[in-house]
C-alpha positions as a printed Julia matrix, in Angstrom:
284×3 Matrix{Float64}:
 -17.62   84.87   -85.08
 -16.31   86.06   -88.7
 -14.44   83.14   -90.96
 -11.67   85.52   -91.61
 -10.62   88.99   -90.39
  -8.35   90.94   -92.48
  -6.54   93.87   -90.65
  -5.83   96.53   -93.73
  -7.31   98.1    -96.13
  -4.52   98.47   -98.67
  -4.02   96.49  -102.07
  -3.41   93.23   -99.92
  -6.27   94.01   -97.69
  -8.24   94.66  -100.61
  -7.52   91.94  -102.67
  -7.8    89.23   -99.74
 -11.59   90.88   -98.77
 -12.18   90.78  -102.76
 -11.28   86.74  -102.98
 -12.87   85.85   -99.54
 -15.82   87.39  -100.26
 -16.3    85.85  -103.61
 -16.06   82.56  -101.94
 -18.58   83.1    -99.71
 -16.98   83.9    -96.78
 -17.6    86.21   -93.74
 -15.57   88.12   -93.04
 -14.76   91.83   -91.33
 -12.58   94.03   -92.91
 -10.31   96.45   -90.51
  -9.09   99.41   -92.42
  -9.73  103.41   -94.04
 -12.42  103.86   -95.79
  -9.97  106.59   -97.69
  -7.74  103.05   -98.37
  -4.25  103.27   -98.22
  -2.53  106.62   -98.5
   0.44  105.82   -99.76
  -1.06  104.78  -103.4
  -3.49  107.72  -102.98
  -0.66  109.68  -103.12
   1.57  108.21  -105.69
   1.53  110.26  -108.86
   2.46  108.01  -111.16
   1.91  104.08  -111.2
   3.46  102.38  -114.56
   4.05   98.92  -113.62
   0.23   97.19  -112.48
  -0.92   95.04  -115.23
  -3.97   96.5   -117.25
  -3.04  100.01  -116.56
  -0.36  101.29  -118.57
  -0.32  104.54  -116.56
  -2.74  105.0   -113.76
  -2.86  108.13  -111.08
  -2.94  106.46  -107.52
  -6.28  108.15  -106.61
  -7.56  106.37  -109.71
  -6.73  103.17  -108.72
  -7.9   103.77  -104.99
 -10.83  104.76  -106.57
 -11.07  101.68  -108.75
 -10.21   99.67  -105.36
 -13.34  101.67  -103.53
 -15.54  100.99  -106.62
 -15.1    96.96  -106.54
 -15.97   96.74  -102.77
 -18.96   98.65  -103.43
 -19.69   96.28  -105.75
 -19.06   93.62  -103.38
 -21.18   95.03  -100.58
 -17.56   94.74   -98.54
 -18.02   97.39   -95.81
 -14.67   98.53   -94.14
 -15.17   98.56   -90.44
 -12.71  101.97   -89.19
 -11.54  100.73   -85.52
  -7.93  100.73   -84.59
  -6.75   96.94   -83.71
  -4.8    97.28   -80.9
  -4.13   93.48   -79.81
  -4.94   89.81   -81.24
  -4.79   86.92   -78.95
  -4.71   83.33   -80.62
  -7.24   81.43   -78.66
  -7.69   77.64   -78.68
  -9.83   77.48   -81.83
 -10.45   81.52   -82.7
  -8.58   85.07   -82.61
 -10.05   87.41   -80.37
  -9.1    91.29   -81.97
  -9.41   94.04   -79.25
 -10.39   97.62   -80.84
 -10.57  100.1    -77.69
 -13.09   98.66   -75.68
 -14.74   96.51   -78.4
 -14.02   92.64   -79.01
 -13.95   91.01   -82.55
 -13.41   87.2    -83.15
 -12.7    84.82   -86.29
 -11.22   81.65   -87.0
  -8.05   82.81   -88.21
  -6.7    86.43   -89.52
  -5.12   87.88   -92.11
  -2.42   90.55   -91.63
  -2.08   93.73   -94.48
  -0.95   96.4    -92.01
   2.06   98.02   -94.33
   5.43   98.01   -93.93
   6.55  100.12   -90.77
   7.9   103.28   -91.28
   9.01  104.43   -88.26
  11.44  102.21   -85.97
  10.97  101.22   -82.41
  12.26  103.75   -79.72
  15.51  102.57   -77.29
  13.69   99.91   -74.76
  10.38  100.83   -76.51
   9.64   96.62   -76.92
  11.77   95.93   -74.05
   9.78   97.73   -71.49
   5.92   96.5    -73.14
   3.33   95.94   -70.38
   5.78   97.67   -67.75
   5.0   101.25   -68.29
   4.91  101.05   -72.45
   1.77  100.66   -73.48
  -0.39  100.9    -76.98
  -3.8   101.09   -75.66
  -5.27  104.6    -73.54
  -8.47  102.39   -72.92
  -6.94   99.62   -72.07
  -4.3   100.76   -69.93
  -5.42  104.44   -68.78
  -6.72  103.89   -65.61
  -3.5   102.04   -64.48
  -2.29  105.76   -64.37
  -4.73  107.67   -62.52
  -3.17  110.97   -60.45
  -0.1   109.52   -62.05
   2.74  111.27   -64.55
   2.95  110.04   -68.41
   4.19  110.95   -71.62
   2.24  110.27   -74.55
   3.29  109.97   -78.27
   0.52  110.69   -80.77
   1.13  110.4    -84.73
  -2.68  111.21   -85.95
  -5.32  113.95   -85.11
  -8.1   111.43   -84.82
  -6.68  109.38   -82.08
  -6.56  112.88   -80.21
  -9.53  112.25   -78.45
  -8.0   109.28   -76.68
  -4.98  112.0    -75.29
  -7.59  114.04   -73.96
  -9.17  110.89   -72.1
  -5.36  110.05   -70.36
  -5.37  113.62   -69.58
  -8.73  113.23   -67.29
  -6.58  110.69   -65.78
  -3.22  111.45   -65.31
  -2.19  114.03   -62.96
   0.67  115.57   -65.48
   0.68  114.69   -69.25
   3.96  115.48   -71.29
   2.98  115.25   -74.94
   4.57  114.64   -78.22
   2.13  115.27   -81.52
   3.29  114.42   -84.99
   1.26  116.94   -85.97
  -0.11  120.59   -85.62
  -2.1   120.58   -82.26
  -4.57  122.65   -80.53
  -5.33  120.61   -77.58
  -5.41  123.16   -74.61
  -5.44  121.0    -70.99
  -3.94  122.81   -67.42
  -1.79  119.5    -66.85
  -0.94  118.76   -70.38
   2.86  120.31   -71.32
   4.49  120.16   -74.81
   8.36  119.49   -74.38
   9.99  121.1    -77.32
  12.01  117.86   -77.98
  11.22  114.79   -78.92
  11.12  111.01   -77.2
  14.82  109.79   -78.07
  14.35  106.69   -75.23
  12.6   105.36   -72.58
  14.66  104.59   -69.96
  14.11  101.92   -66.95
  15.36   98.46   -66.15
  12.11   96.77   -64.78
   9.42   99.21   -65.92
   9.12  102.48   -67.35
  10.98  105.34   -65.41
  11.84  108.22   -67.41
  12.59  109.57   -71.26
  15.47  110.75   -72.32
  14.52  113.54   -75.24
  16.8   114.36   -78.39
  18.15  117.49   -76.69
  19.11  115.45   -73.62
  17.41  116.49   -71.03
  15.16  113.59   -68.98
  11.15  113.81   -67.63
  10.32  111.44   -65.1
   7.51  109.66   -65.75
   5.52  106.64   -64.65
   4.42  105.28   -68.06
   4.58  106.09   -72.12
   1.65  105.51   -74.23
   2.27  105.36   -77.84
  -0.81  105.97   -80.33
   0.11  104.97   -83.44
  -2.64  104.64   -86.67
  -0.59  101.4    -87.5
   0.49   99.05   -84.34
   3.41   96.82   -84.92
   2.61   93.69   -86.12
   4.79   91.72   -83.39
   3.24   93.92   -80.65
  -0.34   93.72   -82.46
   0.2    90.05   -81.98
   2.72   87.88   -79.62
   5.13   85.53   -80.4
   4.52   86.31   -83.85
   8.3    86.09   -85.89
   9.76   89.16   -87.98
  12.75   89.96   -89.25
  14.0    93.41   -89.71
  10.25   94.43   -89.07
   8.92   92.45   -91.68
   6.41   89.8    -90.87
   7.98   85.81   -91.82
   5.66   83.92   -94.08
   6.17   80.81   -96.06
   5.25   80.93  -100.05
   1.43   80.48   -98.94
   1.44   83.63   -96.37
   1.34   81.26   -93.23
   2.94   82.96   -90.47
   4.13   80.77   -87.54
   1.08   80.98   -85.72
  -1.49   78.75   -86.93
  -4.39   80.43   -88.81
  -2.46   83.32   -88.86
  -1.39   84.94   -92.46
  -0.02   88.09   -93.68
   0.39   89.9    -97.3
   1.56   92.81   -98.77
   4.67   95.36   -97.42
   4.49   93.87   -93.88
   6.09   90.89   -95.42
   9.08   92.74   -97.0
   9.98   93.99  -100.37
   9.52   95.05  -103.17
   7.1    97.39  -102.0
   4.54   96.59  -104.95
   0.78   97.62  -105.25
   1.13   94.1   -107.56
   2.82   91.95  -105.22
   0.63   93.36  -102.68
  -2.68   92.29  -104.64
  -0.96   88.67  -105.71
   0.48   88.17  -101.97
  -3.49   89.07  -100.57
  -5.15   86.65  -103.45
  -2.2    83.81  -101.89
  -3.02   84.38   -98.35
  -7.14   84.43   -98.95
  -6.94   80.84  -100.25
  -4.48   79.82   -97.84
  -7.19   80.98   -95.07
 -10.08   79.29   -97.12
  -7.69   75.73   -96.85
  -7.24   76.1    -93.42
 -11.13   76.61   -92.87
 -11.72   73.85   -94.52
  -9.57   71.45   -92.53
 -10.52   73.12   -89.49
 -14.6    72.08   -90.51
 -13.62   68.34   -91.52
């Protein structure tokens, strides 16, 4: 049972880990141990106080160097689901359980947007999860999104399931399987009124299948977590990070703009001590 669990391992992330740790706290940090890509990319960063011009690698760097420092180990699992129990979260990675008395959201701002009936049709053929929801399609026909090369491995175990696997990579693929098929268009919608029944692809022609799993690096955080409100994709917090779930807090681009590595760090710092007040109310 960890005090806090922050899910990200960007400048909020970071910054959270950084104050909770400081305090004392323990916690379990859910990220990349290569941080987050999009300031390891950035050529240029002008605006973060007490670097007049920093290289985003340097500041990753910088970032990697202070949780060193810190002894703050990032643990590299893929949250797929967080369930607010009566006193705790309970975080599902795969097939492994994590649980703390309240989180901390730093996932990023969402890039890509929902497909047609993608939310609608959740837990009736749509599904996030190949271990969790694999063997629901044994002998069975699916199509299968994929944006990253590492969750690759979890294609291959739907494919020892499934009798016919139509599959959509984001990226160059070498995956080789008898019953695996790579359409030559991609997932416009899913289509189905009760559950999961076909998708229609961008050069409109339809595949009937029985369910779509989608395996994203990043879940959605109002799929990660239910009844959890957003707006426009952006997670709703008050000016202390609370979310409308209690114990619940979130920092960084999933709350909205500006996209800011220093808003980020501020809006991390904010929703640390906002977790260290709640565990202290929750101890009285």
């Amino acid at each position: 049972m960890y005090d806090i669990a922050i899910v990200g391992s960007g400048p909020a992330g970071i910054s959270a880990a950084i104050n909770a740790k400081i305090r004392g706290k323990d916690i379990v940090l859910f990220g990349n141990n290569e941080l987050s890509h999009k300031v390891e990319i950035s050529n240029e960063i002008r605006n973060y106080p007490g670097f007049q011009l920093v290289k985003g690698s340097e500041l990753n760097f910088a970032f990697s160097k202070h949780l060193d420092e810190l002894n703050i180990e990032i643990t590299e699992e893929r949250i797929t689901g967080i369930y607010r129990m009566k006193d705790k979260f309970t975080l599902l990675a795969d097939k492994k359980m994590f649980e703390a008395k309240c989180v901390i959201l730093a996932l990023g701002a969402e890039t890509v947007k929902p497909l047609e009936n993608e939310r609608e049709l959740l837990g009736r053929g749509v599904s996030y999860c190949a271990t969790c929801d694999g063997l629901f399609y044994k002998d069975k026909t699916i199509a299968v999104f994929c944006d990253n090369e590492g969750l690759e491995e979890e294609v291959e175990y739907l494919s020892d399931l499934a009798e016919r696997v139509y599959y959509f990579p984001n990226f160059n693929t070498s995956l080789k399987r008898e019953n695996v098929e790579r359409p030559s268009s991609k997932i416009k919608k899913i289509i189905g009124e009760k559950r999961v029944e076909a998708v229609e692809l961008k050069d409109g022609s339809t595949l009937e299948v029985d369910g779509v799993f989608f395996l994203k690096q990043a879940v959605s955080a109002d799929v990660l977590l239910a009844n959890l409100e957003t707006e426009n994709g952006s997670i709703l917090t008050d000016k202390n990070m609370k979310t409308n779930i209690d114990g619940c807090f979130a920092a960084g681009d999933c709350t909205g703009t500006p996209y800011q590595i220093a808003k980020a760090v501020g809006e991390g710092n904010i929703a640390a001590h906002s977790a260290f007040t709640f565990l202290a109310q929750g101890n009285k």
